[in-house]
mmCIF file of C-alpha atoms in Angstrom:
data_model
loop_
_atom_site.group_PDB
_atom_site.id
_atom_site.type_symbol
_atom_site.label_atom_id
_atom_site.label_comp_id
_atom_site.label_asym_id
_atom_site.label_seq_id
_atom_site.Cartn_x
_atom_site.Cartn_y
_atom_site.Cartn_z
ATOM 1 C CA MET A 1 -67.857 35.153 -81.480
ATOM 2 C CA ARG A 2 -69.424 33.041 -78.719
ATOM 3 C CA PRO A 3 -67.468 29.791 -79.522
ATOM 4 C CA ILE A 4 -64.261 31.671 -80.127
ATOM 5 C CA LYS A 5 -64.663 33.198 -76.578
ATOM 6 C CA LEU A 6 -65.534 29.660 -75.189
ATOM 7 C CA VAL A 7 -62.162 28.171 -76.716
ATOM 8 C CA ALA A 8 -60.521 30.546 -75.211
ATOM 9 C CA ALA A 9 -62.260 30.596 -71.728
ATOM 10 C CA LEU A 10 -61.391 26.687 -71.653
ATOM 11 C CA ALA A 11 -58.016 27.452 -72.688
ATOM 12 C CA THR A 12 -57.453 29.585 -70.031
ATOM 13 C CA ILE A 13 -59.085 27.260 -67.298
ATOM 14 C CA MET A 14 -56.954 24.655 -68.635
ATOM 15 C CA ALA A 15 -53.755 26.661 -68.349
ATOM 16 C CA ILE A 16 -54.534 27.129 -64.713
ATOM 17 C CA ALA A 17 -55.379 23.693 -64.076
ATOM 18 C CA ALA A 18 -51.964 22.664 -65.332
ATOM 19 C CA THR A 19 -50.012 25.386 -63.383
ATOM 20 C CA SER A 20 -52.228 24.154 -60.384
ATOM 21 C CA PHE A 21 -51.159 20.520 -60.961
ATOM 22 C CA VAL A 22 -47.660 21.495 -61.303
ATOM 23 C CA LEU A 23 -47.478 23.268 -58.154
ATOM 24 C CA PHE A 24 -49.422 20.539 -56.463
ATOM 25 C CA ALA A 25 -46.855 17.828 -57.758
ATOM 26 C CA LEU A 26 -44.130 20.023 -56.876
ATOM 27 C CA SER A 27 -45.275 20.814 -53.221
ATOM 28 C CA VAL A 28 -46.053 16.777 -53.053
ATOM 29 C CA PHE A 29 -42.418 15.847 -54.118
ATOM 30 C CA SER A 30 -40.911 18.626 -51.792
ATOM 31 C CA SER A 31 -42.826 16.750 -49.082
ATOM 32 C CA PHE A 32 -40.763 13.813 -49.961
ATOM 33 C CA GLU A 33 -37.463 15.784 -48.915
ATOM 34 C CA HIS A 34 -35.778 17.150 -45.748
ATOM 35 C CA SER A 35 -34.126 20.392 -45.714
ATOM 36 C CA ASP A 36 -30.612 18.402 -46.236
ATOM 37 C CA GLY A 37 -32.096 16.578 -49.410
ATOM 38 C CA SER A 38 -32.831 13.400 -47.932
ATOM 39 C CA GLN A 39 -36.117 11.603 -48.806
ATOM 40 C CA VAL A 40 -38.909 11.059 -46.362
ATOM 41 C CA PHE A 41 -39.592 7.386 -45.737
ATOM 42 C CA PRO A 42 -43.325 7.071 -44.596
ATOM 43 C CA ASP A 43 -44.050 5.476 -41.286
ATOM 44 C CA ASP A 44 -47.428 4.776 -42.331
ATOM 45 C CA ILE A 45 -47.185 1.957 -44.851
ATOM 46 C CA ASP A 46 -50.101 -0.677 -44.526
ATOM 47 C CA THR A 47 -49.177 -4.382 -44.322
ATOM 48 C CA SER A 48 -52.300 -5.437 -42.839
ATOM 49 C CA ALA A 49 -54.154 -6.939 -46.228
ATOM 50 C CA SER A 50 -51.024 -9.098 -46.868
ATOM 51 C CA PRO A 51 -51.387 -12.379 -44.990
ATOM 52 C CA SER A 52 -47.580 -12.514 -44.357
ATOM 53 C CA GLY A 53 -47.314 -8.680 -43.671
ATOM 54 C CA VAL A 54 -44.833 -8.315 -46.763
ATOM 55 C CA VAL A 55 -46.135 -5.812 -49.431
ATOM 56 C CA ALA A 56 -44.552 -4.253 -52.561
ATOM 57 C CA LEU A 57 -43.196 -0.956 -51.879
ATOM 58 C CA PRO A 58 -46.025 1.477 -52.522
ATOM 59 C CA GLU A 59 -45.828 4.579 -55.171
ATOM 60 C CA GLN A 60 -46.159 6.812 -52.054
ATOM 61 C CA VAL A 61 -42.476 5.907 -51.120
ATOM 62 C CA PRO A 62 -39.902 8.107 -52.668
ATOM 63 C CA PRO A 63 -37.919 7.284 -55.630
ATOM 64 C CA ALA A 64 -34.503 6.828 -53.586
ATOM 65 C CA TYR A 65 -35.829 3.932 -51.913
ATOM 66 C CA ARG A 66 -38.229 2.553 -54.540
ATOM 67 C CA GLY A 67 -34.973 2.292 -56.988
ATOM 68 C CA ALA A 68 -33.012 -0.200 -54.578
ATOM 69 C CA PHE A 69 -35.732 -2.055 -53.021
ATOM 70 C CA VAL A 70 -38.818 -3.922 -54.116
ATOM 71 C CA ASN A 71 -40.553 -5.229 -50.801
ATOM 72 C CA TYR A 72 -41.631 -3.978 -47.442
ATOM 73 C CA THR A 73 -42.513 -5.186 -43.872
ATOM 74 C CA LYS A 74 -42.251 -4.137 -40.602
ATOM 75 C CA VAL A 75 -41.996 -4.659 -36.437
ATOM 76 C CA ILE A 76 -44.118 -2.217 -34.523
ATOM 77 C CA ALA A 77 -42.318 -1.285 -31.416
ATOM 78 C CA PRO A 78 -44.377 -0.855 -28.097
ATOM 79 C CA ASN A 79 -44.635 2.991 -28.633
ATOM 80 C CA GLY A 80 -46.352 2.223 -31.717
ATOM 81 C CA LYS A 81 -43.726 3.213 -34.418
ATOM 82 C CA PRO A 82 -42.615 1.000 -37.110
ATOM 83 C CA ILE A 83 -39.164 -0.698 -37.184
ATOM 84 C CA HIS A 84 -38.801 -0.755 -41.105
ATOM 85 C CA ILE A 85 -37.633 -3.748 -42.921
ATOM 86 C CA LEU A 86 -36.937 -3.232 -46.768
ATOM 87 C CA ALA A 87 -36.007 -5.995 -49.280
ATOM 88 C CA GLN A 88 -34.369 -6.199 -52.649
ATOM 89 C CA LYS A 89 -35.784 -8.396 -55.662
ATOM 90 C CA ASN A 90 -33.778 -11.745 -54.781
ATOM 91 C CA TRP A 91 -35.615 -11.971 -51.361
ATOM 92 C CA THR A 92 -38.356 -14.647 -51.168
ATOM 93 C CA GLU A 93 -41.193 -13.951 -48.945
ATOM 94 C CA ALA A 94 -40.316 -16.527 -47.045
ATOM 95 C CA GLN A 95 -36.958 -15.033 -46.261
ATOM 96 C CA ILE A 96 -38.245 -11.669 -45.743
ATOM 97 C CA VAL A 97 -40.491 -13.345 -42.842
ATOM 98 C CA LYS A 98 -37.889 -15.187 -41.510
ATOM 99 C CA GLY A 99 -35.566 -11.980 -40.964
ATOM 100 C CA ARG A 100 -38.602 -10.313 -39.727
ATOM 101 C CA SER A 101 -39.264 -12.921 -37.203
ATOM 102 C CA VAL A 102 -35.539 -12.987 -36.038
ATOM 103 C CA LEU A 103 -35.779 -9.597 -35.355
ATOM 104 C CA GLU A 104 -39.075 -10.206 -33.265
ATOM 105 C CA HIS A 105 -37.283 -13.028 -31.309
ATOM 106 C CA ILE A 106 -34.531 -10.767 -30.289
ATOM 107 C CA LEU A 107 -36.721 -7.816 -29.317
ATOM 108 C CA ARG A 108 -38.981 -10.442 -27.156
ATOM 109 C CA ASP A 109 -38.965 -10.365 -23.476
ATOM 110 C CA ALA A 110 -36.855 -12.983 -22.035
ATOM 111 C CA PRO A 111 -38.737 -13.439 -18.627
ATOM 112 C CA ASN A 112 -36.311 -13.973 -15.560
ATOM 113 C CA SER A 113 -33.439 -12.676 -17.340
ATOM 114 C CA ARG A 114 -31.566 -9.749 -15.891
ATOM 115 C CA PHE A 115 -31.541 -7.116 -19.019
ATOM 116 C CA GLY A 116 -33.964 -8.868 -21.222
ATOM 117 C CA LYS A 117 -37.060 -9.300 -18.879
ATOM 118 C CA ASP A 118 -38.671 -6.203 -20.618
ATOM 119 C CA LYS A 119 -37.163 -4.942 -23.742
ATOM 120 C CA THR A 120 -39.465 -2.114 -24.247
ATOM 121 C CA ASN A 121 -36.920 0.652 -24.265
ATOM 122 C CA VAL A 122 -34.878 -1.377 -26.584
ATOM 123 C CA ALA A 123 -37.224 -1.597 -29.143
ATOM 124 C CA ASN A 124 -38.776 2.014 -28.806
ATOM 125 C CA THR A 125 -35.389 3.438 -28.818
ATOM 126 C CA ILE A 126 -34.728 1.604 -32.272
ATOM 127 C CA ALA A 127 -37.891 2.649 -33.612
ATOM 128 C CA ASN A 128 -37.471 6.423 -32.039
ATOM 129 C CA THR A 129 -34.289 6.547 -34.077
ATOM 130 C CA LYS A 130 -36.012 5.492 -36.959
ATOM 131 C CA GLY A 131 -33.812 2.145 -37.526
ATOM 132 C CA ALA A 132 -34.287 0.039 -40.678
ATOM 133 C CA MET A 133 -32.908 -3.228 -41.688
ATOM 134 C CA VAL A 134 -32.250 -3.506 -45.369
ATOM 135 C CA PHE A 135 -32.185 -6.877 -46.826
ATOM 136 C CA LEU A 136 -29.787 -6.848 -50.028
ATOM 137 C CA ASN A 137 -29.449 -9.309 -52.701
ATOM 138 C CA THR A 138 -25.519 -9.736 -52.144
ATOM 139 C CA GLU A 139 -22.399 -8.081 -51.394
ATOM 140 C CA ALA A 140 -22.299 -6.762 -54.900
ATOM 141 C CA SER A 141 -25.606 -4.696 -54.339
ATOM 142 C CA PHE A 142 -23.461 -2.394 -52.043
ATOM 143 C CA ASN A 143 -21.817 -0.819 -55.236
ATOM 144 C CA THR A 144 -24.954 -0.303 -57.612
ATOM 145 C CA PRO A 145 -26.035 3.153 -58.368
ATOM 146 C CA GLU A 146 -29.524 2.506 -57.025
ATOM 147 C CA PHE A 147 -28.102 1.472 -53.246
ATOM 148 C CA GLU A 148 -25.507 4.387 -53.694
ATOM 149 C CA GLU A 149 -28.589 6.861 -54.213
ATOM 150 C CA PHE A 150 -30.447 5.267 -51.409
ATOM 151 C CA MET A 151 -27.418 5.777 -49.211
ATOM 152 C CA ARG A 152 -27.256 9.027 -50.188
ATOM 153 C CA ARG A 153 -30.972 10.022 -49.838
ATOM 154 C CA ASN A 154 -32.299 7.854 -47.293
ATOM 155 C CA ASP A 155 -33.605 9.531 -43.824
ATOM 156 C CA PHE A 156 -33.253 6.370 -41.485
ATOM 157 C CA GLY A 157 -31.311 7.366 -38.488
ATOM 158 C CA GLY A 158 -29.690 3.636 -38.229
ATOM 159 C CA ILE A 159 -28.929 0.905 -40.958
ATOM 160 C CA GLN A 160 -28.093 -2.452 -40.870
ATOM 161 C CA ASP A 161 -27.784 -4.785 -43.938
ATOM 162 C CA LEU A 162 -28.541 -8.683 -44.503
ATOM 163 C CA ARG A 163 -28.205 -10.611 -47.450
ATOM 164 C CA ALA A 164 -30.509 -13.262 -49.133
ATOM 165 C CA ASN A 165 -27.510 -15.577 -49.577
ATOM 166 C CA GLU A 166 -26.832 -15.831 -45.991
ATOM 167 C CA THR A 167 -30.661 -16.407 -44.581
ATOM 168 C CA PRO A 168 -31.591 -19.794 -45.240
ATOM 169 C CA VAL A 169 -35.282 -20.640 -44.262
ATOM 170 C CA GLU A 170 -36.321 -23.648 -42.162
ATOM 171 C CA GLY A 171 -37.643 -26.488 -44.098
ATOM 172 C CA THR A 172 -35.949 -25.763 -47.388
ATOM 173 C CA VAL A 173 -33.309 -28.128 -48.974
ATOM 174 C CA ASP A 174 -30.822 -25.436 -48.192
ATOM 175 C CA TYR A 175 -31.579 -25.548 -44.674
ATOM 176 C CA LEU A 176 -32.265 -29.128 -44.443
ATOM 177 C CA GLU A 177 -28.755 -30.009 -45.861
ATOM 178 C CA HIS A 178 -27.317 -27.152 -43.839
ATOM 179 C CA ARG A 179 -25.336 -25.689 -46.548
ATOM 180 C CA THR A 180 -25.603 -21.805 -46.265
ATOM 181 C CA ARG A 181 -24.189 -20.162 -42.940
ATOM 182 C CA ASP A 182 -27.003 -18.410 -41.461
ATOM 183 C CA ALA A 183 -25.803 -14.824 -40.720
ATOM 184 C CA SER A 184 -29.334 -13.693 -39.968
ATOM 185 C CA PHE A 185 -28.995 -13.797 -36.302
ATOM 186 C CA GLU A 186 -25.683 -12.036 -36.254
ATOM 187 C CA GLU A 187 -26.559 -9.178 -38.387
ATOM 188 C CA ILE A 188 -29.785 -8.393 -36.724
ATOM 189 C CA LEU A 189 -28.421 -8.674 -33.607
ATOM 190 C CA HIS A 190 -25.869 -6.072 -34.629
ATOM 191 C CA PHE A 191 -28.832 -3.971 -35.535
ATOM 192 C CA VAL A 192 -30.550 -4.459 -31.878
ATOM 193 C CA HIS A 193 -27.300 -3.931 -30.093
ATOM 194 C CA ASP A 194 -26.077 -0.700 -32.046
ATOM 195 C CA TYR A 195 -29.408 1.324 -31.994
ATOM 196 C CA GLY A 196 -31.079 -0.174 -29.008
ATOM 197 C CA ILE A 197 -29.092 -1.950 -26.595
ATOM 198 C CA LYS A 198 -26.119 0.514 -26.642
ATOM 199 C CA PRO A 199 -28.340 3.764 -26.068
ATOM 200 C CA ALA A 200 -30.977 1.867 -23.760
ATOM 201 C CA LEU A 201 -28.963 -0.448 -21.707
ATOM 202 C CA PRO A 202 -25.812 1.064 -20.767
ATOM 203 C CA ASP A 203 -25.389 -1.369 -18.044
ATOM 204 C CA PHE A 204 -25.671 -4.218 -20.407
ATOM 205 C CA GLN A 205 -23.200 -2.731 -22.960
ATOM 206 C CA LYS A 206 -20.519 -2.575 -20.100
ATOM 207 C CA GLN A 207 -20.946 -6.205 -19.185
ATOM 208 C CA ILE A 208 -20.948 -6.969 -23.074
ATOM 209 C CA GLU A 209 -17.472 -5.151 -23.400
ATOM 210 C CA ALA A 210 -16.020 -6.483 -20.118
ATOM 211 C CA ALA A 211 -16.721 -10.450 -21.694
ATOM 212 C CA SER A 212 -15.361 -9.221 -24.910
ATOM 213 C CA ASP A 213 -11.999 -7.743 -23.415
ATOM 214 C CA ALA A 214 -11.754 -11.139 -21.409
ATOM 215 C CA ALA A 215 -12.163 -13.054 -24.285
ATOM 216 C CA THR A 216 -9.606 -10.982 -26.773
ATOM 217 C CA ALA A 217 -7.398 -11.646 -24.016
ATOM 218 C CA ARG A 218 -7.795 -15.511 -24.608
ATOM 219 C CA GLY A 219 -7.569 -15.287 -28.376
ATOM 220 C CA PHE A 220 -10.889 -13.895 -29.407
ATOM 221 C CA GLN A 221 -10.148 -11.929 -32.777
ATOM 222 C CA GLY A 222 -12.488 -8.786 -33.264
ATOM 223 C CA TRP A 223 -13.151 -7.734 -36.721
ATOM 224 C CA PRO A 224 -12.678 -5.538 -38.558
ATOM 225 C CA GLU A 225 -9.277 -5.088 -37.100
ATOM 226 C CA ASP A 226 -9.370 -1.104 -37.611
ATOM 227 C CA GLU A 227 -12.219 -0.809 -35.895
ATOM 228 C CA PRO A 228 -11.804 -1.961 -32.190
ATOM 229 C CA GLU A 229 -14.742 0.094 -30.728
ATOM 230 C CA ASN A 230 -16.970 -2.669 -32.888
ATOM 231 C CA HIS A 231 -15.479 -5.803 -31.601
ATOM 232 C CA ASN A 232 -17.593 -6.189 -28.761
ATOM 233 C CA ASN A 233 -20.583 -6.103 -31.228
ATOM 234 C CA GLU A 234 -18.897 -8.896 -33.096
ATOM 235 C CA TYR A 235 -18.173 -10.747 -29.819
ATOM 236 C CA PHE A 236 -21.730 -10.332 -28.808
ATOM 237 C CA ALA A 237 -23.340 -12.048 -31.902
ATOM 238 C CA ALA A 238 -20.567 -14.448 -32.281
ATOM 239 C CA VAL A 239 -21.609 -15.901 -28.892
ATOM 240 C CA TYR A 240 -24.916 -15.835 -29.597
ATOM 241 C CA ASP A 241 -24.425 -17.836 -33.140
ATOM 242 C CA VAL A 242 -22.315 -20.405 -30.847
ATOM 243 C CA TYR A 243 -25.238 -20.635 -28.195
ATOM 244 C CA LEU A 244 -27.825 -21.294 -30.948
ATOM 245 C CA ASP A 245 -25.562 -24.241 -32.385
ATOM 246 C CA LEU A 246 -25.360 -22.541 -35.739
ATOM 247 C CA TRP A 247 -21.444 -23.873 -35.801
ATOM 248 C CA LYS A 248 -21.730 -27.156 -34.087
ATOM 249 C CA ARG A 249 -21.744 -28.838 -37.335
ATOM 250 C CA ASN A 250 -20.100 -26.387 -39.561
ATOM 251 C CA PRO A 251 -22.264 -25.336 -43.033
ATOM 252 C CA THR A 252 -20.597 -25.626 -46.469
ATOM 253 C CA LEU A 253 -21.356 -22.400 -48.012
ATOM 254 C CA TYR A 254 -20.710 -18.589 -47.286
ATOM 255 C CA GLU A 255 -22.601 -16.166 -49.616
ATOM 256 C CA GLY A 256 -22.947 -18.640 -52.086
ATOM 257 C CA GLN A 257 -18.944 -19.736 -51.926
ATOM 258 C CA ASP A 258 -17.517 -22.843 -51.071
ATOM 259 C CA MET A 259 -16.201 -22.473 -47.119
ATOM 260 C CA ARG A 260 -15.313 -25.981 -46.487
ATOM 261 C CA GLY A 261 -11.940 -26.113 -44.870
ATOM 262 C CA GLU A 262 -11.969 -22.314 -44.432
ATOM 263 C CA VAL A 263 -13.277 -22.736 -40.397
ATOM 264 C CA PRO A 264 -10.006 -24.180 -38.130
ATOM 265 C CA ALA A 265 -11.118 -27.068 -35.787
ATOM 266 C CA GLY A 266 -12.391 -26.082 -32.543
ATOM 267 C CA THR A 267 -13.283 -22.240 -33.697
ATOM 268 C CA THR A 268 -15.967 -20.729 -35.348
ATOM 269 C CA HIS A 269 -16.397 -17.335 -37.376
ATOM 270 C CA PHE A 270 -13.484 -18.630 -39.673
ATOM 271 C CA GLY A 271 -11.514 -19.054 -36.491
ATOM 272 C CA ALA A 272 -12.113 -15.779 -34.996
ATOM 273 C CA TYR A 273 -13.834 -16.985 -32.047
ATOM 274 C CA PRO A 274 -11.757 -19.709 -30.470
ATOM 275 C CA LEU A 275 -13.245 -20.443 -27.361
ATOM 276 C CA ALA A 276 -16.294 -22.613 -28.107
ATOM 277 C CA THR A 277 -18.260 -24.210 -31.072
ATOM 278 C CA ASN A 278 -21.664 -25.085 -29.391
ATOM 279 C CA ARG A 279 -23.718 -24.079 -26.112
ATOM 280 C CA GLU A 280 -22.308 -26.985 -24.172
ATOM 281 C CA GLU A 281 -18.490 -25.584 -24.436
ATOM 282 C CA LEU A 282 -19.688 -22.302 -23.390
ATOM 283 C CA ALA A 283 -20.053 -23.160 -20.019
ATOM 284 C CA ALA A 284 -17.060 -24.335 -19.609
ATOM 285 C CA ASN A 285 -14.601 -21.889 -22.045
ATOM 286 C CA ASP A 286 -16.783 -18.377 -21.865
ATOM 287 C CA PRO A 287 -18.796 -18.456 -18.860
ATOM 288 C CA LYS A 288 -18.766 -14.566 -19.309
ATOM 289 C CA GLY A 289 -20.108 -15.029 -22.576
ATOM 290 C CA LEU A 290 -22.694 -17.438 -21.615
ATOM 291 C CA ALA A 291 -23.758 -14.765 -19.082
ATOM 292 C CA ILE A 292 -24.351 -12.013 -21.510
ATOM 293 C CA ILE A 293 -26.910 -14.226 -23.560
ATOM 294 C CA ASN A 294 -28.549 -15.906 -20.400
ATOM 295 C CA GLY A 295 -29.056 -12.089 -19.412
ATOM 296 C CA PHE A 296 -30.984 -10.928 -22.563
ATOM 297 C CA PHE A 297 -32.301 -13.980 -24.276
ATOM 298 C CA GLN A 298 -34.596 -17.194 -23.471
ATOM 299 C CA PRO A 299 -33.068 -20.388 -24.201
ATOM 300 C CA PHE A 300 -35.085 -21.258 -27.141
ATOM 301 C CA LEU A 301 -35.823 -19.536 -30.269
ATOM 302 C CA THR A 302 -39.330 -17.700 -29.983
ATOM 303 C CA TYR A 303 -40.494 -17.366 -33.349
ATOM 304 C CA ILE A 304 -42.585 -20.131 -35.451
ATOM 305 C CA ALA A 305 -40.538 -22.155 -37.848
ATOM 306 C CA GLU A 306 -42.645 -21.553 -41.049
ATOM 307 C CA LEU A 307 -42.151 -24.778 -43.194
ATOM 308 C CA PRO A 308 -42.630 -24.325 -46.969
ATOM 309 C CA GLU A 309 -45.393 -26.024 -48.754
ATOM 310 C CA SER A 310 -43.072 -27.976 -50.834
ATOM 311 C CA PHE A 311 -41.574 -29.770 -47.251
ATOM 312 C CA SER A 312 -42.576 -33.371 -46.598
ATOM 313 C CA GLY A 313 -40.932 -36.010 -44.507
ATOM 314 C CA THR A 314 -39.185 -35.737 -41.031
ATOM 315 C CA PHE A 315 -38.404 -32.451 -39.274
ATOM 316 C CA SER A 316 -36.557 -32.993 -36.061
ATOM 317 C CA LEU A 317 -36.068 -30.657 -33.279
ATOM 318 C CA ARG A 318 -33.961 -33.331 -31.662
ATOM 319 C CA GLU A 319 -30.155 -33.347 -32.315
ATOM 320 C CA ASP A 320 -29.745 -36.429 -34.634
ATOM 321 C CA GLY A 321 -26.433 -37.047 -36.581
ATOM 322 C CA GLY A 322 -28.684 -38.456 -39.627
ATOM 323 C CA PHE A 323 -30.369 -35.020 -39.924
ATOM 324 C CA PRO A 324 -27.250 -32.324 -40.462
ATOM 325 C CA TYR A 325 -29.749 -29.558 -39.635
ATOM 326 C CA SER A 326 -30.779 -30.881 -36.472
ATOM 327 C CA TYR A 327 -28.096 -29.306 -34.578
ATOM 328 C CA LYS A 328 -29.523 -26.026 -34.945
ATOM 329 C CA ALA A 329 -32.952 -27.121 -35.271
ATOM 330 C CA SER A 330 -32.865 -28.267 -31.428
ATOM 331 C CA ARG A 331 -33.141 -24.598 -30.293
ATOM 332 C CA LEU A 332 -36.401 -24.196 -32.292
ATOM 333 C CA ALA A 333 -39.803 -24.890 -29.999
ATOM 334 C CA TYR A 334 -42.678 -23.899 -32.648
ATOM 335 C CA VAL A 335 -43.034 -25.431 -35.965
ATOM 336 C CA ARG A 336 -45.798 -24.765 -38.630
ATOM 337 C CA LEU A 337 -46.380 -26.816 -41.617
ATOM 338 C CA HIS A 338 -47.975 -25.368 -45.007
ATOM 339 C CA GLY A 339 -49.493 -26.698 -48.113
ATOM 340 C CA ASP A 340 -50.834 -30.484 -47.825
ATOM 341 C CA ASN A 341 -47.776 -32.363 -47.909
ATOM 342 C CA PRO A 342 -47.916 -35.238 -45.014
ATOM 343 C CA ALA A 343 -44.968 -34.579 -42.549
ATOM 344 C CA LYS A 344 -43.609 -35.882 -39.206
ATOM 345 C CA ILE A 345 -42.473 -33.415 -36.614
ATOM 346 C CA ILE A 346 -40.383 -34.826 -33.723
ATOM 347 C CA GLY A 347 -40.194 -32.373 -30.755
ATOM 348 C CA ASN A 348 -37.596 -31.365 -28.342
ATOM 349 C CA ALA A 349 -37.533 -30.893 -24.425
ATOM 350 C CA TYR A 350 -38.753 -27.265 -24.745
ATOM 351 C CA ASP A 351 -42.514 -26.618 -24.668
ATOM 352 C CA ASN A 352 -43.363 -27.220 -28.310
ATOM 353 C CA ARG A 353 -46.072 -25.709 -30.412
ATOM 354 C CA PHE A 354 -47.118 -27.384 -33.609
ATOM 355 C CA TRP A 355 -49.241 -26.285 -36.325
ATOM 356 C CA GLY A 356 -50.452 -28.799 -38.833
ATOM 357 C CA ASN A 357 -51.581 -28.353 -42.465
ATOM 358 C CA ALA A 358 -53.955 -30.172 -44.841
ATOM 359 C CA GLY A 359 -52.008 -33.280 -44.998
ATOM 360 C CA ASP A 360 -52.280 -36.220 -42.508
ATOM 361 C CA ASN A 361 -49.026 -35.783 -40.457
ATOM 362 C CA GLU A 362 -47.565 -37.053 -37.414
ATOM 363 C CA PHE A 363 -46.254 -34.954 -33.949
ATOM 364 C CA ASP A 364 -44.479 -36.344 -31.383
ATOM 365 C CA GLY A 365 -43.744 -33.870 -28.585
ATOM 366 C CA GLY A 366 -41.057 -35.629 -26.614
ATOM 367 C CA ALA A 367 -40.431 -34.224 -23.243
ATOM 368 C CA GLY A 368 -41.859 -30.853 -21.884
ATOM 369 C CA HIS A 369 -45.525 -29.748 -22.124
ATOM 370 C CA ASP A 370 -46.362 -29.673 -25.726
ATOM 371 C CA THR A 371 -49.456 -28.358 -27.666
ATOM 372 C CA THR A 372 -50.892 -29.268 -31.078
ATOM 373 C CA TYR A 373 -53.115 -26.518 -32.657
ATOM 374 C CA PHE A 374 -56.135 -27.148 -34.945
ATOM 375 C CA SER A 375 -57.907 -24.646 -37.150
ATOM 376 C CA GLY A 376 -61.419 -25.235 -36.334
ATOM 377 C CA ASN A 377 -63.852 -25.901 -33.199
ATOM 378 C CA PHE A 378 -63.323 -28.746 -30.959
ATOM 379 C CA ALA A 379 -66.817 -30.307 -32.092
ATOM 380 C CA GLU A 380 -65.549 -30.461 -35.695
ATOM 381 C CA TYR A 381 -63.138 -33.320 -35.065
ATOM 382 C CA SER A 382 -63.025 -37.008 -33.867
ATOM 383 C CA LEU A 383 -60.648 -38.208 -31.506
ATOM 384 C CA THR A 384 -59.406 -41.822 -31.162
ATOM 385 C CA ALA A 385 -57.151 -43.036 -28.601
ATOM 386 C CA ALA A 386 -54.896 -46.177 -28.907
ATOM 387 C CA GLY A 387 -52.200 -46.684 -26.157
ATOM 388 C CA GLU A 388 -49.797 -43.909 -26.304
ATOM 389 C CA ARG A 389 -51.058 -42.372 -29.608
ATOM 390 C CA LEU A 390 -53.798 -40.216 -30.024
ATOM 391 C CA THR A 391 -55.568 -39.773 -33.570
ATOM 392 C CA VAL A 392 -57.323 -36.277 -34.330
ATOM 393 C CA ARG A 393 -59.626 -36.334 -37.564
ATOM 394 C CA ASP A 394 -60.845 -33.182 -38.957
ATOM 395 C CA ASN A 395 -64.385 -33.744 -40.228
ATOM 396 C CA LYS A 396 -63.959 -31.027 -42.527
ATOM 397 C CA LEU A 397 -62.460 -31.958 -45.876
ATOM 398 C CA GLY A 398 -59.457 -30.257 -46.851
ATOM 399 C CA ARG A 399 -58.524 -28.281 -43.543
ATOM 400 C CA ASP A 400 -56.433 -30.217 -41.064
ATOM 401 C CA GLY A 401 -56.574 -33.626 -42.272
ATOM 402 C CA THR A 402 -55.628 -36.798 -39.663
ATOM 403 C CA ASP A 403 -53.454 -36.188 -37.407
ATOM 404 C CA THR A 404 -51.623 -38.880 -35.200
ATOM 405 C CA LEU A 405 -49.909 -37.465 -32.047
ATOM 406 C CA LYS A 406 -47.553 -38.820 -29.324
ATOM 407 C CA ASN A 407 -46.283 -37.096 -26.275
ATOM 408 C CA ILE A 408 -48.628 -34.091 -26.778
ATOM 409 C CA GLU A 409 -50.292 -32.878 -23.765
ATOM 410 C CA ALA A 410 -52.817 -30.349 -24.933
ATOM 411 C CA LEU A 411 -55.006 -29.464 -27.825
ATOM 412 C CA GLN A 412 -55.778 -26.283 -28.945
ATOM 413 C CA PHE A 413 -58.868 -25.820 -31.198
ATOM 414 C CA ALA A 414 -60.344 -22.656 -32.309
ATOM 415 C CA ASP A 415 -62.917 -22.457 -29.415
ATOM 416 C CA ARG A 416 -61.023 -24.453 -26.304
ATOM 417 C CA THR A 417 -57.992 -25.903 -24.991
ATOM 418 C CA VAL A 418 -58.478 -29.874 -24.363
ATOM 419 C CA PRO A 419 -56.118 -31.560 -22.137
ATOM 420 C CA VAL A 420 -54.570 -35.084 -23.568
ATOM 421 C CA PRO A 421 -55.238 -37.616 -20.450
ATOM 422 C CA ALA A 422 -51.819 -39.336 -19.327
ATOM 423 C CA ASP A 423 -51.738 -42.985 -20.186
#
């Protein structure tokens, strides 16, 4: 009888354990949901183990999110809360990093500007709203069952999309040949405008609306036509695109489709913005638009352009008709190489910052106070001056290679900054 009693007791214990597990599982799953049925997206996803800050969505994320997206990164607002970024499978890691960098740039303080000198409240407002950028594969992604379920069940307070086929990355063939129309600045600025600027900077919003109204009187065509309340959003982003010289030379692809011949001469955004095509024209033709940009942004892009390992050859930050990408690249200031391919980086009038790779590179800073960065301590390198050029050789093989510098004013090593003597 004792074996029978033991089996019965074990069966009872297993039944209780199974019931407890089901109750535990139900309680955990219910913790994913709000009372309205939306699923709770966690604010504590750890991205620190990833060198790029991009991770796969962890299992703790509810199914409504994991069904539509595969990767995740974030920007931390000054209040310590995350601004979320979710990406679908067609997004490369480099594209996700580019999108996050653009968001960080837009939220970065612009000293001496009227409204952008302290963007703390803008970033905190987005984070408090639980705002999220969603990086979709293509426009067709809107109509998938997975995305529709995400839209029904997410608990984000504000969402803005950006698509993989409108986000070229610096140094890729797409970028270098100036093929794809870059919409990352437009769409991410929409996000910051809607969920940060409008609630946090009402005086700035009034100035944007006034500039938009003035431009509309002179031919600007807001879109969508049946949403006039959003026309100032489109205007603000269109002017910033022009300020960045993204349309100084027209791209050839719009979300993968040939757009040649679709933009009337002297306009941008398929004819919707007819007042200027580049920064220089803004001053004469849309001074109110230029004023709102200067009131919120620095004159250059403040993120580091991360060139891919595959890149080799010359990357120019100076306008050069021989390089079709150089008009938009002229608004960059910071460039980092990866891998070990040799490359030449040509700087512009901003205070450039350059990071080399394991190859033998050339850096020409041009005007401005320019700095080249090295991985090791000063004592681990050999420096040789020859006229206007300085050669810096890394004595540790496979790290920084041998770089030739021209018009560089400072060398930043791991342990010190070394000024480069004037000729």
